[in-house]
XYZ file of C-alpha atoms in Angstrom:
326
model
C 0.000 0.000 0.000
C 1.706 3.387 -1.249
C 2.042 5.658 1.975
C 2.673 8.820 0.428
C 1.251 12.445 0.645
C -1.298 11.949 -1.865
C -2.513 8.874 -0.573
C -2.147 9.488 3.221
C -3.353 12.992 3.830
C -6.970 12.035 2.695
C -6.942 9.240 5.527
C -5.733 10.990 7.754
C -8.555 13.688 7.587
C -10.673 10.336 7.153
C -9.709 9.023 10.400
C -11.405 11.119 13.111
C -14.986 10.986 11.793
C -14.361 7.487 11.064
C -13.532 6.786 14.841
C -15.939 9.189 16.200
C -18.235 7.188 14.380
C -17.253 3.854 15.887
C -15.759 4.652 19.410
C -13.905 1.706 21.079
C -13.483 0.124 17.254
C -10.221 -2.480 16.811
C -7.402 -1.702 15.239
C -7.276 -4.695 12.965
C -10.970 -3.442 11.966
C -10.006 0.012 11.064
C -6.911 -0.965 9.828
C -8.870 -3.043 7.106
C -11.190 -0.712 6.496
C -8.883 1.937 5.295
C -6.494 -1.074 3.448
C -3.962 -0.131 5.242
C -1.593 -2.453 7.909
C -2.047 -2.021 11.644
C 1.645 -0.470 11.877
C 0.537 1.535 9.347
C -2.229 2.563 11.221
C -0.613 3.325 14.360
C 1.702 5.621 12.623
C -0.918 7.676 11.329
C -2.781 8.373 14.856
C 0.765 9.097 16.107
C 1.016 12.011 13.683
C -3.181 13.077 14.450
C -1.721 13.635 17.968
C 0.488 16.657 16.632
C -2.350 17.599 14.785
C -5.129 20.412 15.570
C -6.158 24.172 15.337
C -3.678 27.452 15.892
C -2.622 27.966 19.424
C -1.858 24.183 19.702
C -2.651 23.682 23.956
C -4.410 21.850 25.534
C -7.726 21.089 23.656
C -6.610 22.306 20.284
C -4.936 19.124 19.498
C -6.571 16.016 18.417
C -6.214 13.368 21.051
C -7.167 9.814 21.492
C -7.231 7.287 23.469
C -5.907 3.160 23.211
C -7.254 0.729 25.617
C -6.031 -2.547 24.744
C -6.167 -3.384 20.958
C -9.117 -0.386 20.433
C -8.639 3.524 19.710
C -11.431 5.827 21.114
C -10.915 9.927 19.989
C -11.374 11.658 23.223
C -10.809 15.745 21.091
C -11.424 15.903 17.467
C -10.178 19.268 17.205
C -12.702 20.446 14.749
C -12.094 17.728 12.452
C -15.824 16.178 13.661
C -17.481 16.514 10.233
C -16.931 13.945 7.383
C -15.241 14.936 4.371
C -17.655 15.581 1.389
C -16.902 14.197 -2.004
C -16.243 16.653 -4.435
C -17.829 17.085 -8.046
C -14.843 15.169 -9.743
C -15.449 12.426 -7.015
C -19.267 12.153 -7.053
C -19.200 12.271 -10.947
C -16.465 8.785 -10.984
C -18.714 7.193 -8.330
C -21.961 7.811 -10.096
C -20.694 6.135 -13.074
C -19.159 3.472 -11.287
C -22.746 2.724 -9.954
C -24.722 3.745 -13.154
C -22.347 0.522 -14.937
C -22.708 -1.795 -12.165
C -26.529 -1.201 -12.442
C -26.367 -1.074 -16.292
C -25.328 -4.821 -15.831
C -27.726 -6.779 -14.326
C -27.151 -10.080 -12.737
C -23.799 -8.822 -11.065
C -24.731 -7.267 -8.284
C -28.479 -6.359 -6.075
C -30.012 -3.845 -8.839
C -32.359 -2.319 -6.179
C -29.562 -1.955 -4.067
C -27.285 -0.182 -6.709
C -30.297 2.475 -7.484
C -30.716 3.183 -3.812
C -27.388 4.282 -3.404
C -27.476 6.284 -6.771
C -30.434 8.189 -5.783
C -28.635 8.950 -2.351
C -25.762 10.236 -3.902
C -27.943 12.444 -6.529
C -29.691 13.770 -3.590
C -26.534 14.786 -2.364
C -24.914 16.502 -4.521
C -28.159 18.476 -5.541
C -27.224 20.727 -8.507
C -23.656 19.851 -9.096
C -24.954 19.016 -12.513
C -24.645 15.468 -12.256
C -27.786 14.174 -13.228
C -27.123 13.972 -16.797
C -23.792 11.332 -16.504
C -24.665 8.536 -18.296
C -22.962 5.514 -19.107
C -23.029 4.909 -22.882
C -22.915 1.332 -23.930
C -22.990 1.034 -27.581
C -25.887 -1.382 -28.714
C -23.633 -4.047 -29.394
C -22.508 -4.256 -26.102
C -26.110 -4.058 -24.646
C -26.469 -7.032 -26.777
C -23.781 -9.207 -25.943
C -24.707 -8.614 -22.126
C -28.091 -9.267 -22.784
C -27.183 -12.624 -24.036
C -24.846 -13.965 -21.650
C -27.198 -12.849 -19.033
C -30.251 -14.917 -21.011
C -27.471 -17.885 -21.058
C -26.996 -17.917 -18.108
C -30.371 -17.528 -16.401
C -31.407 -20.840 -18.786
C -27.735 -22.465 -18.074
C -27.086 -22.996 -21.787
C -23.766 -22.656 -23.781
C -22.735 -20.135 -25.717
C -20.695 -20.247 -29.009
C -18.566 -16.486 -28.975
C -16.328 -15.028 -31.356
C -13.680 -13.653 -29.201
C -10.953 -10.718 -29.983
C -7.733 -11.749 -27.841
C -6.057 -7.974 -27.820
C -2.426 -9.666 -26.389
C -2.533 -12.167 -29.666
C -4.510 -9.375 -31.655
C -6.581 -12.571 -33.159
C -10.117 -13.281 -33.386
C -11.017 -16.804 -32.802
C -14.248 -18.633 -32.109
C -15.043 -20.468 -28.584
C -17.447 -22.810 -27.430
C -18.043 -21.661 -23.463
C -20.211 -22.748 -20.835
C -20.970 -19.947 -18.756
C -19.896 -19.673 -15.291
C -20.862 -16.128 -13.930
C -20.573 -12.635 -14.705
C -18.109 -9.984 -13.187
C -17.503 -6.143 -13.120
C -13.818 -5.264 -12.178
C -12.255 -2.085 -12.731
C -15.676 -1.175 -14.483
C -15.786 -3.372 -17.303
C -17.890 -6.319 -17.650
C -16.328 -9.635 -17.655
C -18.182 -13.361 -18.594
C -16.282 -15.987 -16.600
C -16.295 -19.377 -18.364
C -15.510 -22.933 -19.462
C -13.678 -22.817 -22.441
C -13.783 -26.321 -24.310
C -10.860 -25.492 -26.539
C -8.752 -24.439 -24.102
C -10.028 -27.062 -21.429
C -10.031 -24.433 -18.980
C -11.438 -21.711 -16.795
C -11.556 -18.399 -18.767
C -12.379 -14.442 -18.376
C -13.838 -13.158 -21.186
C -13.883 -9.242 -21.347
C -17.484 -8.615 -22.560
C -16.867 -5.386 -24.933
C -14.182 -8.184 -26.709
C -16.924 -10.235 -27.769
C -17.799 -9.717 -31.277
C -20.787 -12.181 -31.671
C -22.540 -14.830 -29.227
C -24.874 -17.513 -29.857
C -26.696 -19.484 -27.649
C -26.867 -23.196 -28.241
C -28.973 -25.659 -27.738
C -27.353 -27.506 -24.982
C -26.819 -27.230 -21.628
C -24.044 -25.220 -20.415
C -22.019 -28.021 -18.640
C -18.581 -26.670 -16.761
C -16.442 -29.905 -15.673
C -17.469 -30.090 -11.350
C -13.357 -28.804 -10.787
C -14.031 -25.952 -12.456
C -12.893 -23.631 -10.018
C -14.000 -19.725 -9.728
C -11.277 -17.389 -10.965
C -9.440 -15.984 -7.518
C -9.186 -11.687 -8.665
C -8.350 -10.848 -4.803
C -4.887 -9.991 -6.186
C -5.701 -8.611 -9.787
C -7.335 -9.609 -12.722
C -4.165 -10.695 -14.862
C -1.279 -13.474 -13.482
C 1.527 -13.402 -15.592
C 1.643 -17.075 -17.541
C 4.933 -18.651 -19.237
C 4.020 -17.357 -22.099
C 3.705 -13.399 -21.428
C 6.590 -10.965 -21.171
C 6.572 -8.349 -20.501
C 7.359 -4.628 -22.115
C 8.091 -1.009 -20.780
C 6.584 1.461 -23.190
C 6.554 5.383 -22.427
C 2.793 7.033 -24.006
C 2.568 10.029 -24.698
C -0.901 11.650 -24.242
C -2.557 10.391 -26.845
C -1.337 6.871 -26.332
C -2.387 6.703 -22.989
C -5.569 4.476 -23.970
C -3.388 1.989 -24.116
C -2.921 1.731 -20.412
C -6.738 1.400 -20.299
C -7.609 -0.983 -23.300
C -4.857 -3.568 -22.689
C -3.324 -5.367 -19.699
C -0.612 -3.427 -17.789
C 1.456 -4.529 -14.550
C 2.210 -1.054 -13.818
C 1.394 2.871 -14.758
C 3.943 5.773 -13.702
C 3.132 9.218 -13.987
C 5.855 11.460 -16.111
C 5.418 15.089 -16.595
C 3.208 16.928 -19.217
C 0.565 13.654 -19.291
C 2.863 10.997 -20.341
C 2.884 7.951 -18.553
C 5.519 4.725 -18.694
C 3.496 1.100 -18.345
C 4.680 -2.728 -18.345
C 2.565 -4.158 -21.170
C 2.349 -7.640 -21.447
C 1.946 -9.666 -24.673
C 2.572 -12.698 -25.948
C 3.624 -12.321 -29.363
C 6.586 -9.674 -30.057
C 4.814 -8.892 -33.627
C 1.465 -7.914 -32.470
C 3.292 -5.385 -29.649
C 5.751 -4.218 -33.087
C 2.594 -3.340 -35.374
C 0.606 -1.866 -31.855
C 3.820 0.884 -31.259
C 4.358 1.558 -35.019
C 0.746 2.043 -35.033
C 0.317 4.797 -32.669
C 3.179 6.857 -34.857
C 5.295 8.378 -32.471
C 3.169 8.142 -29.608
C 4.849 5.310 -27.983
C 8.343 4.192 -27.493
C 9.752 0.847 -26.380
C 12.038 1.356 -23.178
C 12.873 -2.213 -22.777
C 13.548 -4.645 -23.513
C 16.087 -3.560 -25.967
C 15.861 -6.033 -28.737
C 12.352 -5.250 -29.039
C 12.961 -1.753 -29.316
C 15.891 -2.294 -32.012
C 13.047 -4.459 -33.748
C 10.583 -1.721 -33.969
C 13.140 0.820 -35.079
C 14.480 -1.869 -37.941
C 10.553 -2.063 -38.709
C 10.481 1.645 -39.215
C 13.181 2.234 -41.060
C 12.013 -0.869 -43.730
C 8.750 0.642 -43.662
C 10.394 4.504 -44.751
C 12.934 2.865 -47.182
C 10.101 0.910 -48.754
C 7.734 4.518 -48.996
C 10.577 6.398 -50.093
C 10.991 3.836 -52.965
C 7.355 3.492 -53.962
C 7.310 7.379 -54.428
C 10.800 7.251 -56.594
C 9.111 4.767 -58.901
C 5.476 7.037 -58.602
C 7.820 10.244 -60.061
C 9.869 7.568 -62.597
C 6.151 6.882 -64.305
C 4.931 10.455 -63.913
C 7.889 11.473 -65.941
């Protein structure tokens, strides 16, 4: 968990409401609460006690008190009321809820429209109530399908785009569940070619059918664990460090990335994984200047040999274009 100042100064104006909302609460509780470890934890309420109002006595300072493996605040210092989300925030978390209830079968629909009403009441005329999500009919479709699929437990036959082989293929699947993480929609599933538990991202499926048999996973199938990320790195993945400029920085989004730093001026440098070095050679020669390999090296040398082919072989075809004009 990163502990720096743009992640720990929000908790740490989190934490007194939080524990004047739950006096007596366990460390271990809050500690999980905010993600955080306990020692972690303790080392934030060690810098709360320096904190407080001007004048800094007795009174002004936040204070609190441990009994045992609990924390109680005993002087909030002012700090009593609970942050408020901010238009930027309430806008991502109304969209976050607006695709969760947009999918149906993932998650309580009543449930998910309570809590989007709330928030709408809340922020009154922040100008919110016109974020939609926009799912283009297609993927309305395809959702609509699975979902049928698997209310009736049949199989589906999909024609899949796999972005890290940039190949379209055709599966036979017997659905297993559906998922939202990091707000896209995701089909989990048998896959009888591969023999083998699979996620299938939903706006990557290009046509489903539903068949006329009963969707049948093998009883091992096992559920996909995500508690530590979608993607594992397999044997055959490696891995790539590309720097984006801003208008390659879809790609962080799109495709699947170990890791995004923040550079200056927008740009950002990821660790893309693929599996084929030609599909990632066409992808950066592709976005024409907008990304550059960093490593490894003999993939970058590759793309630059690509380029240069690729500008010998223009320059040519425009020698011979003037040789006929003439």
């Amino acid at each position: 968990m990163s502990t720096g100042v743009a992640d720990r100064l929000p908790r740490l104006l989190s934490l007194v409401p939080y524990f004047l909302a739950r006096p007596g609460v366990l460390v271990a509780e809050a500690a999980a609460d905010f993600g955080i470890s306990e020692k972690q934890l303790r080392r934030d309420l060690e810098l709360l006690w320096m904190c407080g109002l001007p004048g800094y006595g007795p009174g002004d300072l936040v204070d609190l008190s441990f009994s045992g493996d609990t924390v109680t605040v005993t002087e909030d210092a002012g700090m009593r009321r609970p942050l408020r989300l901010t238009t930027a925030e309430a806008t991502a978390l109304l969209v976050a809820l607006r695709t969760l209830g947009g999918l149906p079968g993932m998650v309580d629909t009543a449930s998910v429209q309570r809590a989007t009403a709330k928030i709408e009441r809340a922020v009154g005329d922040a100008g919110l109530a016109g974020v939609a999500v926009d799912l283009t009919r297609e993927q309305e479709a395809t959702t609509a399908a699975v979902r049928t699929a698997l209310e009736g437990r049949r199989a589906l036959r999909i024609r899949y785009y796999t972005a890290g082989r940039d190949a379209v293929s055709q599966r036979t699947i017997d659905p297993m569940r559906l998922l939202l993480v990091e707000g896209r929609g995701y089909l989990e599933a048998w896959c009888r070619r591969a023999e083998g538990v699979r996620l299938f991202r939903l706006d990557r499926v290009e046509a489903v059918e539903q068949l006329d048999e009963p969707a049948a996973p093998p009883p091992d199938a096992e559920p996909t664990d995500i508690s530590a990320g979608l993607f594992r790195p397999s044997e055959e993945h490696r891995t790539a460090v590309l720097a984006l400029e801003p208008e390659a920085r879809w790609i962080a989004e799109y495709y699947p990335v170990d890791e995004v730093v923040e550079l200056d001026g927008g740009r950002a440098r990821v660790a893309l994984r693929y599996a084929d070095p030609a599909w990632l050679i066409r992808l950066v020669l592709g976005l024409g200047g907008g990304a550059r390999v960093v490593d490894p090296p003999e993939l970058a040398e590759a793309v630059g040999r690509r380029a240069r082919e690729a500008l010998a072989a223009a320059e040519e075809n425009v020698q011979e274009e003037q040789g006929w004009d003439s």
